[in-house]
XYZ file of C-alpha atoms in Angstrom:
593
model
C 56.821 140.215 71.155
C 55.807 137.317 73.426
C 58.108 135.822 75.290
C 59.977 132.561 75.525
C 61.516 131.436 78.225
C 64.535 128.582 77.853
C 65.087 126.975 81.227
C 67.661 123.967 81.143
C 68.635 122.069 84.475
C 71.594 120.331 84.393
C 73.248 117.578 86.994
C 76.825 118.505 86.200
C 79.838 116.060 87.543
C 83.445 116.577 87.238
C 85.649 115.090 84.583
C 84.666 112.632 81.490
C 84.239 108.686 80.884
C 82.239 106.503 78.116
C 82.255 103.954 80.319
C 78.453 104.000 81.784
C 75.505 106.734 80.539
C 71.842 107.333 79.603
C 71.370 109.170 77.217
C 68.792 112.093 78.008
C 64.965 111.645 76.864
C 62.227 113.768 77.586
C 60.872 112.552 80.757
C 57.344 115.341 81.712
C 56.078 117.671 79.613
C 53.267 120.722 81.229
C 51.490 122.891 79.292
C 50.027 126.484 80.126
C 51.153 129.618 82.612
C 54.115 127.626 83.611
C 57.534 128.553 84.800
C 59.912 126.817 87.200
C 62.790 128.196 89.718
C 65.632 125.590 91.158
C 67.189 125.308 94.606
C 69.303 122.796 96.529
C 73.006 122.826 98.665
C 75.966 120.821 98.405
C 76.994 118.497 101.152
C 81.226 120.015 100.410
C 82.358 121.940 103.603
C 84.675 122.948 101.004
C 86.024 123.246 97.669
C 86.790 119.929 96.832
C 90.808 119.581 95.622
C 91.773 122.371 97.919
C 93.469 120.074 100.012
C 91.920 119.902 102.914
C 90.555 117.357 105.158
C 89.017 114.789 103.412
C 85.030 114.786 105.242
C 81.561 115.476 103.743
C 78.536 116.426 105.670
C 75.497 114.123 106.018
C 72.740 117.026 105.584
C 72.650 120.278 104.360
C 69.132 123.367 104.052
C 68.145 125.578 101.253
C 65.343 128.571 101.430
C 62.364 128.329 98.627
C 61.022 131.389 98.494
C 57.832 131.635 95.862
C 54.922 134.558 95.209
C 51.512 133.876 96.140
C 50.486 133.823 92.956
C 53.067 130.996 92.133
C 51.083 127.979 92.833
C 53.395 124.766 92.715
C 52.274 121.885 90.107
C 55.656 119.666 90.744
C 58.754 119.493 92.173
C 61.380 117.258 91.641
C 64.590 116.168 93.719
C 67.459 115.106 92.093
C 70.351 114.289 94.333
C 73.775 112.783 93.427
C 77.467 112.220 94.311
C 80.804 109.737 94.755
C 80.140 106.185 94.603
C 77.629 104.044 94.091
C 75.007 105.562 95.271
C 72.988 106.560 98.853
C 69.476 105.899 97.935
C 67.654 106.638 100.720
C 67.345 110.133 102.299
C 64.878 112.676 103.653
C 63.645 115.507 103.154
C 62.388 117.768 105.780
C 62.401 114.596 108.299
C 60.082 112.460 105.377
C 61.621 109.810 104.222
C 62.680 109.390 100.359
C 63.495 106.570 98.172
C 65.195 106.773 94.911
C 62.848 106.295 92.403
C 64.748 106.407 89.609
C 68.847 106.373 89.709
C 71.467 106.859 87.072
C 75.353 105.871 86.721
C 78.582 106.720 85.257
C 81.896 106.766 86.165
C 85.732 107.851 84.974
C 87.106 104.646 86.012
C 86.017 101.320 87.353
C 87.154 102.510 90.901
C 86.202 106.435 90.148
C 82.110 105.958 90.029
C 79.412 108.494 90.398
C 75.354 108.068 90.672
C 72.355 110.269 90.567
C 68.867 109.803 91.808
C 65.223 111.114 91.627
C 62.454 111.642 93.901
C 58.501 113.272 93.216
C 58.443 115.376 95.826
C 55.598 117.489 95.128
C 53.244 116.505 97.850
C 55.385 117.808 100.218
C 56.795 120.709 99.052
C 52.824 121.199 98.179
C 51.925 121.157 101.934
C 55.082 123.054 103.053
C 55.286 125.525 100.682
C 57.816 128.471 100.761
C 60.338 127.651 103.855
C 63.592 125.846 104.530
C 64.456 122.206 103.532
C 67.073 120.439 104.820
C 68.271 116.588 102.919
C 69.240 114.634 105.517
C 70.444 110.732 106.053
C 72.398 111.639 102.875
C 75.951 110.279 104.239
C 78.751 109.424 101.454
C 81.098 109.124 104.901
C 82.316 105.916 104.599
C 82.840 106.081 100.969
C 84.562 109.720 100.255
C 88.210 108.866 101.063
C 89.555 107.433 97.730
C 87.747 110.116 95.808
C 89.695 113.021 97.148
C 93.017 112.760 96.182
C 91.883 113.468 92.704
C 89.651 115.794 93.682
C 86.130 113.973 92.784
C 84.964 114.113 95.907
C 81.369 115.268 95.902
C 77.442 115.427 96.984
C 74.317 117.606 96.674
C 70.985 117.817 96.115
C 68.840 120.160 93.764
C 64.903 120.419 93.363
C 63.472 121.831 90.511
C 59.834 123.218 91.424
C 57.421 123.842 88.668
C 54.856 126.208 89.499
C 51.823 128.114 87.556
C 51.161 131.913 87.279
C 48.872 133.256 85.565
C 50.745 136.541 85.070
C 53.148 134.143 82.444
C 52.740 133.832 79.251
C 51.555 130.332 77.904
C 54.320 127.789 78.054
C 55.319 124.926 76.931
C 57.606 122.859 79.722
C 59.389 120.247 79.409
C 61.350 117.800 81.865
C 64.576 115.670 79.887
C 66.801 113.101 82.115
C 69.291 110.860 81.610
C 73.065 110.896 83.004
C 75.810 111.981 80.155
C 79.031 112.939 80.345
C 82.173 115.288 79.045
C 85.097 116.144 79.009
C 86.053 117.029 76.254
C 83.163 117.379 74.403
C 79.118 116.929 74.728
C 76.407 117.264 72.304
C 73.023 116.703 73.420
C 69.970 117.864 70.919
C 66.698 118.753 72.751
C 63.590 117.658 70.659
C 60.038 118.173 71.017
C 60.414 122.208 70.883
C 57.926 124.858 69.493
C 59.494 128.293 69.525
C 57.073 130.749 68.537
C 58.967 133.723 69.797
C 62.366 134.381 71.439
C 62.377 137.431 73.339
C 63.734 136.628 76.948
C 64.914 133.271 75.942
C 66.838 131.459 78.648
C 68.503 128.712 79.841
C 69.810 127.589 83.465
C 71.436 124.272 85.203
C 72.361 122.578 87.619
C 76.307 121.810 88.044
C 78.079 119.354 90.186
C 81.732 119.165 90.878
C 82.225 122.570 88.784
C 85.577 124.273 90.269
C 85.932 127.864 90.675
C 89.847 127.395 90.233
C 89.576 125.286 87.029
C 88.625 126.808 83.638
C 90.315 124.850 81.398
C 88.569 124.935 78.164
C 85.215 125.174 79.798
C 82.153 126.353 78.131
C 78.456 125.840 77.429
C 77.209 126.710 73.961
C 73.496 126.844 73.157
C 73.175 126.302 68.590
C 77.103 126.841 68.426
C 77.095 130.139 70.213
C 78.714 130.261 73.437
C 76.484 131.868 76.399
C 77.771 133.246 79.531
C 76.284 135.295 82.632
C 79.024 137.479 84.058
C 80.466 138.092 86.702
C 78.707 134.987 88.217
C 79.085 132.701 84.942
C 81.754 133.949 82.739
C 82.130 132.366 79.455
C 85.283 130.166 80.117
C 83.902 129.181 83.688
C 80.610 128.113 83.638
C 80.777 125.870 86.736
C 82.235 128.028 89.609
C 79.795 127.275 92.368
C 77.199 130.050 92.185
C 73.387 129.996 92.079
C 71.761 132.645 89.701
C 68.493 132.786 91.447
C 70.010 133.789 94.681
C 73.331 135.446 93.760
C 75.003 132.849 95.898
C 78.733 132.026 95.063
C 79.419 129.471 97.894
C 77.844 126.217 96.737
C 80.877 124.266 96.833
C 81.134 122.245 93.660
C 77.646 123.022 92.655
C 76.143 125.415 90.273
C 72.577 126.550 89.923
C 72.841 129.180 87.264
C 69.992 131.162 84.291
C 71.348 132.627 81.138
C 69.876 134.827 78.514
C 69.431 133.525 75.203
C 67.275 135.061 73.122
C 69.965 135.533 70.135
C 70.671 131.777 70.493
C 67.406 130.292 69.234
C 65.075 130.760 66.259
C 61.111 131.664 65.957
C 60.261 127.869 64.155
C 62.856 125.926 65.776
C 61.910 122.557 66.912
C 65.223 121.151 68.432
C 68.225 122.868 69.956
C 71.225 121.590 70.625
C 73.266 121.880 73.849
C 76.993 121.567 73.612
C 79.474 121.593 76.343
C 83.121 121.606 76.760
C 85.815 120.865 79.455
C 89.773 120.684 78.998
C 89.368 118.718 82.370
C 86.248 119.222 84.725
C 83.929 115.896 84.604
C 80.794 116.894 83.967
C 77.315 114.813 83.848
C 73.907 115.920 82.566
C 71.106 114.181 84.761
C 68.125 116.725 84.260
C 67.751 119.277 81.648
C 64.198 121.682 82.045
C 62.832 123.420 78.910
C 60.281 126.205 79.305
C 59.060 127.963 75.802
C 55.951 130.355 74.969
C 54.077 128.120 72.659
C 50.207 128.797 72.231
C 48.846 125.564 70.931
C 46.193 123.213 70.957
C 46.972 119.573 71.999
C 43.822 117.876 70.378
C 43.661 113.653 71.568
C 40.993 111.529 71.800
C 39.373 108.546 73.445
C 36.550 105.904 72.322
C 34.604 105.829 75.735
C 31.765 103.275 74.787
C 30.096 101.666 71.470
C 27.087 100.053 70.489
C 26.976 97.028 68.244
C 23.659 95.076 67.365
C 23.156 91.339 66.254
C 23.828 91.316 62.585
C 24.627 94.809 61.637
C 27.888 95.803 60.645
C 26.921 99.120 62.307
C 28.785 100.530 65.180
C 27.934 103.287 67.400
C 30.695 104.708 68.889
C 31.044 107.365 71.929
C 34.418 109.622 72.032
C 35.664 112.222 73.503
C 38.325 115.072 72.240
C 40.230 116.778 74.484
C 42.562 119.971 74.684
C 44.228 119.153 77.866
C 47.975 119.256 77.748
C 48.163 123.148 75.412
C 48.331 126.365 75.848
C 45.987 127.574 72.837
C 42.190 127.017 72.159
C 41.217 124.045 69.751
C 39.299 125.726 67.020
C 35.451 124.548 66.480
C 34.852 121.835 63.200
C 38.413 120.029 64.488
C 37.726 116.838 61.849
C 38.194 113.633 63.665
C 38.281 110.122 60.989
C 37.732 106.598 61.883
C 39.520 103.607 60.003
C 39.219 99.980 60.105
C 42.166 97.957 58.941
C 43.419 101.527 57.116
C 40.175 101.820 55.426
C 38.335 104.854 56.255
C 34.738 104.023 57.723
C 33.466 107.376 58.854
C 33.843 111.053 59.456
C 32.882 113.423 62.261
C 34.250 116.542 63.726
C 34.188 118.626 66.593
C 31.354 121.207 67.354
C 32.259 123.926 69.595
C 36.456 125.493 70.013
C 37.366 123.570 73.138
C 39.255 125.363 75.096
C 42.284 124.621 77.455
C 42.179 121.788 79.488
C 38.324 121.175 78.534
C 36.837 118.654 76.306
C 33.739 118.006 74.209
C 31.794 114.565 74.064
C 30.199 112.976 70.584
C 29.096 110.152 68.561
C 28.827 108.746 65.120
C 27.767 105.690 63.846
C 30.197 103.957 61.174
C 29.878 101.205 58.971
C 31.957 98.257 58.873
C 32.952 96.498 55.519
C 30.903 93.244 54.801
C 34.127 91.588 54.421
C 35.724 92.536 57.238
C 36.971 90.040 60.455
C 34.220 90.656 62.923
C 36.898 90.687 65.800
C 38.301 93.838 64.494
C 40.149 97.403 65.958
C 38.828 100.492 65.406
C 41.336 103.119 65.008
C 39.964 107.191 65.573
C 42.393 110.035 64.610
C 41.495 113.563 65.775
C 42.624 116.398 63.419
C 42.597 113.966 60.042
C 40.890 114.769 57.395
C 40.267 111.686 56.015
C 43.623 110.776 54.573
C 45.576 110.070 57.801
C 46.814 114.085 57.767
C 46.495 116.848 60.532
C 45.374 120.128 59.552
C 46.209 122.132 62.820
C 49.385 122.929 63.917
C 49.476 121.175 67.864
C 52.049 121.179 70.763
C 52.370 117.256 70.508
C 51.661 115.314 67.109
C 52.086 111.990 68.223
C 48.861 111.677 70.751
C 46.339 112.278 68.024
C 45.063 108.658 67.996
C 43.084 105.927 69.872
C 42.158 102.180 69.473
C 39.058 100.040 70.365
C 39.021 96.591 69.969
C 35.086 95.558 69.221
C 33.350 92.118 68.098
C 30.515 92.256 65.912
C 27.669 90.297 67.150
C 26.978 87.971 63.999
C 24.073 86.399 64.164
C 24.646 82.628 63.945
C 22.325 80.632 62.060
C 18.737 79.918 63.651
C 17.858 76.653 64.445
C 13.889 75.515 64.200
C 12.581 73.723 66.675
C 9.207 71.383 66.613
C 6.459 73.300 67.292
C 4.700 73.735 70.755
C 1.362 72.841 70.503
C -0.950 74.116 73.006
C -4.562 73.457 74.494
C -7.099 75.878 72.936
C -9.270 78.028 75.566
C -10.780 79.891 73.949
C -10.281 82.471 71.451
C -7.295 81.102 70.386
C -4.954 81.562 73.330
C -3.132 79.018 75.823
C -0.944 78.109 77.990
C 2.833 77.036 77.157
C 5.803 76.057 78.810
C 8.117 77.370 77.263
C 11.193 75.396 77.962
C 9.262 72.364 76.885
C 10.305 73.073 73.622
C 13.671 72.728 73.903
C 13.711 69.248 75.424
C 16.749 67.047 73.568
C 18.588 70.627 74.096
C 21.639 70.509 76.676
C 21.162 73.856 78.453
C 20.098 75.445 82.050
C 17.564 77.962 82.514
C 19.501 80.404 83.466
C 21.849 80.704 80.115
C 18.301 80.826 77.965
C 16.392 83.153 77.385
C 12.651 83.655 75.297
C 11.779 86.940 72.877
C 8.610 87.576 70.818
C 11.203 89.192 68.322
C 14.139 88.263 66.746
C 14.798 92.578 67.165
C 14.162 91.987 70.732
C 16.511 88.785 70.629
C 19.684 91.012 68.794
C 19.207 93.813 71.432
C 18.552 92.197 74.806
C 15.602 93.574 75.038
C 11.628 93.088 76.610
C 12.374 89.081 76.958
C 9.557 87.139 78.311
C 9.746 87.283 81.929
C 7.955 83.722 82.988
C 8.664 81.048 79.779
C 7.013 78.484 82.357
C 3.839 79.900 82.076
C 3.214 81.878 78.662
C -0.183 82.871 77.031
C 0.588 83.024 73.148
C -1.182 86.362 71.430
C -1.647 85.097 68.501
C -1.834 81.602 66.686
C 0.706 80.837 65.181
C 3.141 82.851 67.693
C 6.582 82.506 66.675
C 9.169 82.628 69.831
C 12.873 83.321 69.423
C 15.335 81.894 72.143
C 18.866 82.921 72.786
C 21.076 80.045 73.912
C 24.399 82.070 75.812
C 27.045 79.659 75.908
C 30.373 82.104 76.558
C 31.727 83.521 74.021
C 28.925 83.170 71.487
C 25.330 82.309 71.880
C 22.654 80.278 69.653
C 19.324 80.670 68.185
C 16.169 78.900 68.008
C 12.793 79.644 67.031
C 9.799 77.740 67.165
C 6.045 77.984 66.470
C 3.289 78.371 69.040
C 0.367 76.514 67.813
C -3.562 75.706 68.784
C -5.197 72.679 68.522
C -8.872 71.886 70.286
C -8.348 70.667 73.515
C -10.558 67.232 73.654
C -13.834 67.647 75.663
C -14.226 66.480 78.807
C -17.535 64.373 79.095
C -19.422 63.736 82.519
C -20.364 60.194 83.604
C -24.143 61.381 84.275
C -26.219 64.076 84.520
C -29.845 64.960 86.589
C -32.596 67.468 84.517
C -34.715 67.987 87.155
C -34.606 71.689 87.321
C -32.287 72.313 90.544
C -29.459 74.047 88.454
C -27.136 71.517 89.291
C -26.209 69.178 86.294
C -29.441 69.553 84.562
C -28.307 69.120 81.185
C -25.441 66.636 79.636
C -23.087 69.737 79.888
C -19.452 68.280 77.565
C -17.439 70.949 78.315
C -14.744 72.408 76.017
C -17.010 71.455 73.297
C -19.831 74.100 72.589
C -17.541 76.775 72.216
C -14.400 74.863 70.514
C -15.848 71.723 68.301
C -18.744 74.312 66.710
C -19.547 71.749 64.134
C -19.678 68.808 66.714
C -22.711 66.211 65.984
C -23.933 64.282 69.422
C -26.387 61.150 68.744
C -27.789 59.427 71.845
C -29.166 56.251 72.060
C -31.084 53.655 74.535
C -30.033 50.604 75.740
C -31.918 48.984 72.754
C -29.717 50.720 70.171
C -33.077 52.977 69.300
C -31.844 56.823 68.799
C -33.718 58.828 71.017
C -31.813 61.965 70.515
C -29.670 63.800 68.360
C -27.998 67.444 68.700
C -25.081 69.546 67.950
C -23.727 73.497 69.106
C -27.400 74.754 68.862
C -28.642 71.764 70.334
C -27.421 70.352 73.579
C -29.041 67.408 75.301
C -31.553 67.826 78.607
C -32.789 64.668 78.619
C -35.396 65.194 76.501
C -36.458 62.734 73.214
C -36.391 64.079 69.923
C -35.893 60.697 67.950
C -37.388 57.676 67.172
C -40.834 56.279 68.272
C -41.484 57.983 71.829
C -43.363 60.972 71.870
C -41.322 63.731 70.598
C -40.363 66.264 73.475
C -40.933 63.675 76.556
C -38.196 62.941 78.972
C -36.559 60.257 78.699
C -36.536 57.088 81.498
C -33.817 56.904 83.862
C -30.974 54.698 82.615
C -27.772 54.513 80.968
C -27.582 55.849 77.376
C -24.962 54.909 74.613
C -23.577 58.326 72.782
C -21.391 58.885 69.916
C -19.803 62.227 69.196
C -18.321 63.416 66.250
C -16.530 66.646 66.479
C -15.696 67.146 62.780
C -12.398 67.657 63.511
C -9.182 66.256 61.725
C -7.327 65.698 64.947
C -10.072 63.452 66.352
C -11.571 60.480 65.999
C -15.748 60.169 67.145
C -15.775 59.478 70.867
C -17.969 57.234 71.740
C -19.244 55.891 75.532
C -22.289 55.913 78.292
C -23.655 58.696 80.143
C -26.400 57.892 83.278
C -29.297 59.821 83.210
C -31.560 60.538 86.110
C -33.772 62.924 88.089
């Protein structure tokens, strides 16, 4: 059968009170080829009670001794004793601060404390070797504690460590500070026992005398558990450690026991009870370790898309199987809701094994009538209905949130149109921002599209509005207005009208090239249907033309010989572009040679 290991660490203190506790809670859980071995010292030259002279030491050593193939993941230093509390100690010459501490106490004048320290980095870097807590000093304080025999301190780190000769474990790390006598009952959730052979449990004990064993036992389910001759049943706190066979640690107990007929295959709790006719004992750290070959499926929304107007969302997760001991099987279903509703469906693709994780993306759709400042909520392992379908280590990690705004599109304003110069071929030249005049903005919160698609994603705006050639006629641009946190929209119409010609004062048809024919430009190629009449200074036409027809100076009206130039003077014109947006021009043009 595989095998599950029970490990339980417990702070113990001498004799009970209700007046100050915390009540244990899991505090770490580790998943995998875990395990976990315990040592520490006491700082009691001797058994406390015994009647000695009252002193305590101010540093004490301990040996760790692991395999090489016992590679440390954490290690944690709980220390505790008489008092109020010294917070700050060391460890190996380092410095440590309390990071967490704990109380209780018999009395008001008969109080105890506990602290707790990470310690990993440097039991990490030093490895197997001695430690010695130092700067611990309860001196000043110890007197009134030992006429009743309370007088106590000591340390204890619990080092986690992986193997990959263990079976897959499930580890977890409770703390607290509770109390007996006479009697304590502390249940242990979060448990997943899938098999109990080698089932065990250990602690650590403070303030446990070998001489007292009144009434004293530790039960694991109701039956009472024992490890003789170092732990018999009616004396579990005698100052021995288990691991090294030790049985001079001075009101202090580190101690394993077997109890694989204590706990059941499907059990998800056990509960821990403890009795004492008149020790004082306090619970500060309690260390499960189980074989438990699950997945741990959880999940996060890494990114999302959402587009101008669509109700659409595209949305990037990831699942992981990081915190199990057990592959997460391939087609894991994965739901996504929006205010409980369910608004899509995906599931994983390949079995993700331990500690890896597999990326994806769906696109859901969000109710019409939905707020468009909205969570999305994603649930891996739900089929749909808010249920799990695989059995995990933790059930309770399963979901995720993302908050996400639609981008509504608000409603577009039209603007005037833009009317540009034609030149040619229907394309000019536009500013662009000219057609937002009367508009409060700066250039830099606006920005021009050809598209309203373009405008809703962000995407190819016009690089230089000042100075735009249209591509067609009419050319509708869209402009985005970004005025934090929304934006507006405009559109307006790029438009052509015929640039009005521009007509020379003179020209000279004398055959150089230069000028030699009354050249109105923007007007052969624009006004097509344009009708030119020229006449003399007597109000005789002597010539009359249009887009075939342009004048060189020559007469092809009235009396004068058809064909002959005519004199050198100033001539009258009027033109008449046959177009709506103009009137006939009319002037004087010089001729000469």
């Amino acid at each position: 059968m595989k095998k599950i290991h029970y490990i339980l660490c417990f702070l113990l203190f001498g004799a009970s009170s209700q007046l100050m506790a915390q009540d244990i809670s899991l505090f770490q859980q580790f998943n995998g080829h875990y395990d976990y071995t315990a040592f520490g010292n006491t700082l009691n030259a001797i058994e406390n009670g015994s009647g000695g002279n009252c002193s305590i030491l101010t540093s004490s050593s301990a040996d760790l001794n692991l395999n090489a193939n016992q590679n440390i993941v954490a290690a944690y230093l709980y220390w505790a004793g008489s008092g109020n509390g010294d917070f700050d100690i060391a460890l190996n010459g380092t410095p440590i601060t309390a990071q967490r501490t704990f109380n209780d106490a018999l009395d008001p004048t008969r109080v105890f404390f506990a602290a707790f320290a990470d310690v990993t980095d440097i039991i990490t870097n030093q490895g197997s070797t001695t430690y010695t807590i130092s700067d611990f000093d309860l001196s000043a304080i110890i007197n009134p504690f030992c006429p009743t025999g309370t007088n106590f301190g000591g340390w204890a780190i619990t080092v986690i460590y992986q193997d990959d000769s263990l079976p897959l474990n499930q580890l977890n790390v409770y703390d607290g500070l509770q109390s007996v006598p006479t009697f304590l009952s502390i249940t242990l959730d979060n448990l997943n026992v899938l098999d109990n052979e080698d089932a065990k449990i250990g602690f650590v004990a403070w303030e446990g005398d070998a001489g007292l064993a009144v009434n004293e036992q530790l039960t694991i389910n109701g039956n009472v558990i024992s490890n003789f001759p170092l732990n018999p049943a009616n004396n579990a706190f005698n100052g021995t450690n288990s691991f090294t066979g030790a049985s001079d640690l001075y009101n202090m107990d580190i101690d394993v026991y077997n109890i694989q007929d204590n706990i059941s295959i499907g059990d998800t709790s056990a509960t821990i009870e403890l009795t004492s006719g008149q020790d004082f004992v306090m619970i500060n750290n309690i260390i499960t370790v189980l074989n438990s070959q699950l997945p741990d499926a959880s999940i996060s929304i890494d990114d999302y898309i959402v587009n101008c107007g669509d109700n659409s969302v595209e949305l990037f997760y990831t699942v992981y199987n990081t915190n199990s001991t057990d592959t997460l099987p391939a087609n894991t279903l994965i739901a996504f809701y929006v205010d409980g509703i369910l608004i899509g469906q995906s599931q994983t693709t390949n079995a993700i094994t331990i500690g890896a994780s597999e990326s994806g993306s769906i696109i859901v759709s969000v109710p019409d009538d939905i707020d468009p400042n909205l969570t999305i909520i994603a649930i891996v392992d739900d089929d749909g209905n808010m249920t799990g379908t695989i059995t995990e280590i933790n059930e309770d990690n399963n979901i995720t949130f993302e908050d996400i705004e639609l981008l509504v599109i608000p409603d577009i304003v039209t603007l005037p149109n833009l009317i540009g110069c034609n030149e040619g071929f229907e394309i000019s030249t536009y500013n662009l921002y000219d057609a937002l005049e009367g508009q409060d903005f700066n250039e830099e919160n606006i920005t021009f599209y050809q598209s309203l698609e373009d405008l809703e994603t962000g995407s190819s705006p016009i690089l230089i509005p000042s100075d735009f050639n249209n591509t067609s006629s009419p050319e509708t641009i869209y402009v985005r207005l970004t005025s934090p946190p929304c934006y507006e929209v405009f559109q307006f119409d790029l438009t052509i009208e015929n640039c009005p010609p521009f007509i020379p004062d003179g020209f000279s048809p004398n055959g150089d090239t230069l000028n030699d024919w009354f050249n109105i430009e923007g007007l052969y190629n624009i006004f097509t249907e344009h009708n030119l009449i020229i006449y003399n200074r007597y109000g005789d036409i002597v010539f009359e033309g249009n887009n075939d027809k342009p004048w060189y100076g020559k007469i092809n009206r009235g009396l004068n010989k058809q064909g002959s130039k005519a004199p050198v003077g100033t001539y009258y014109y009027i033109l008449n572009l046959n177009d709506p947006n103009y009137q006939p021009i009319v002037g004087w043009v010089y001729l000469n040679y």
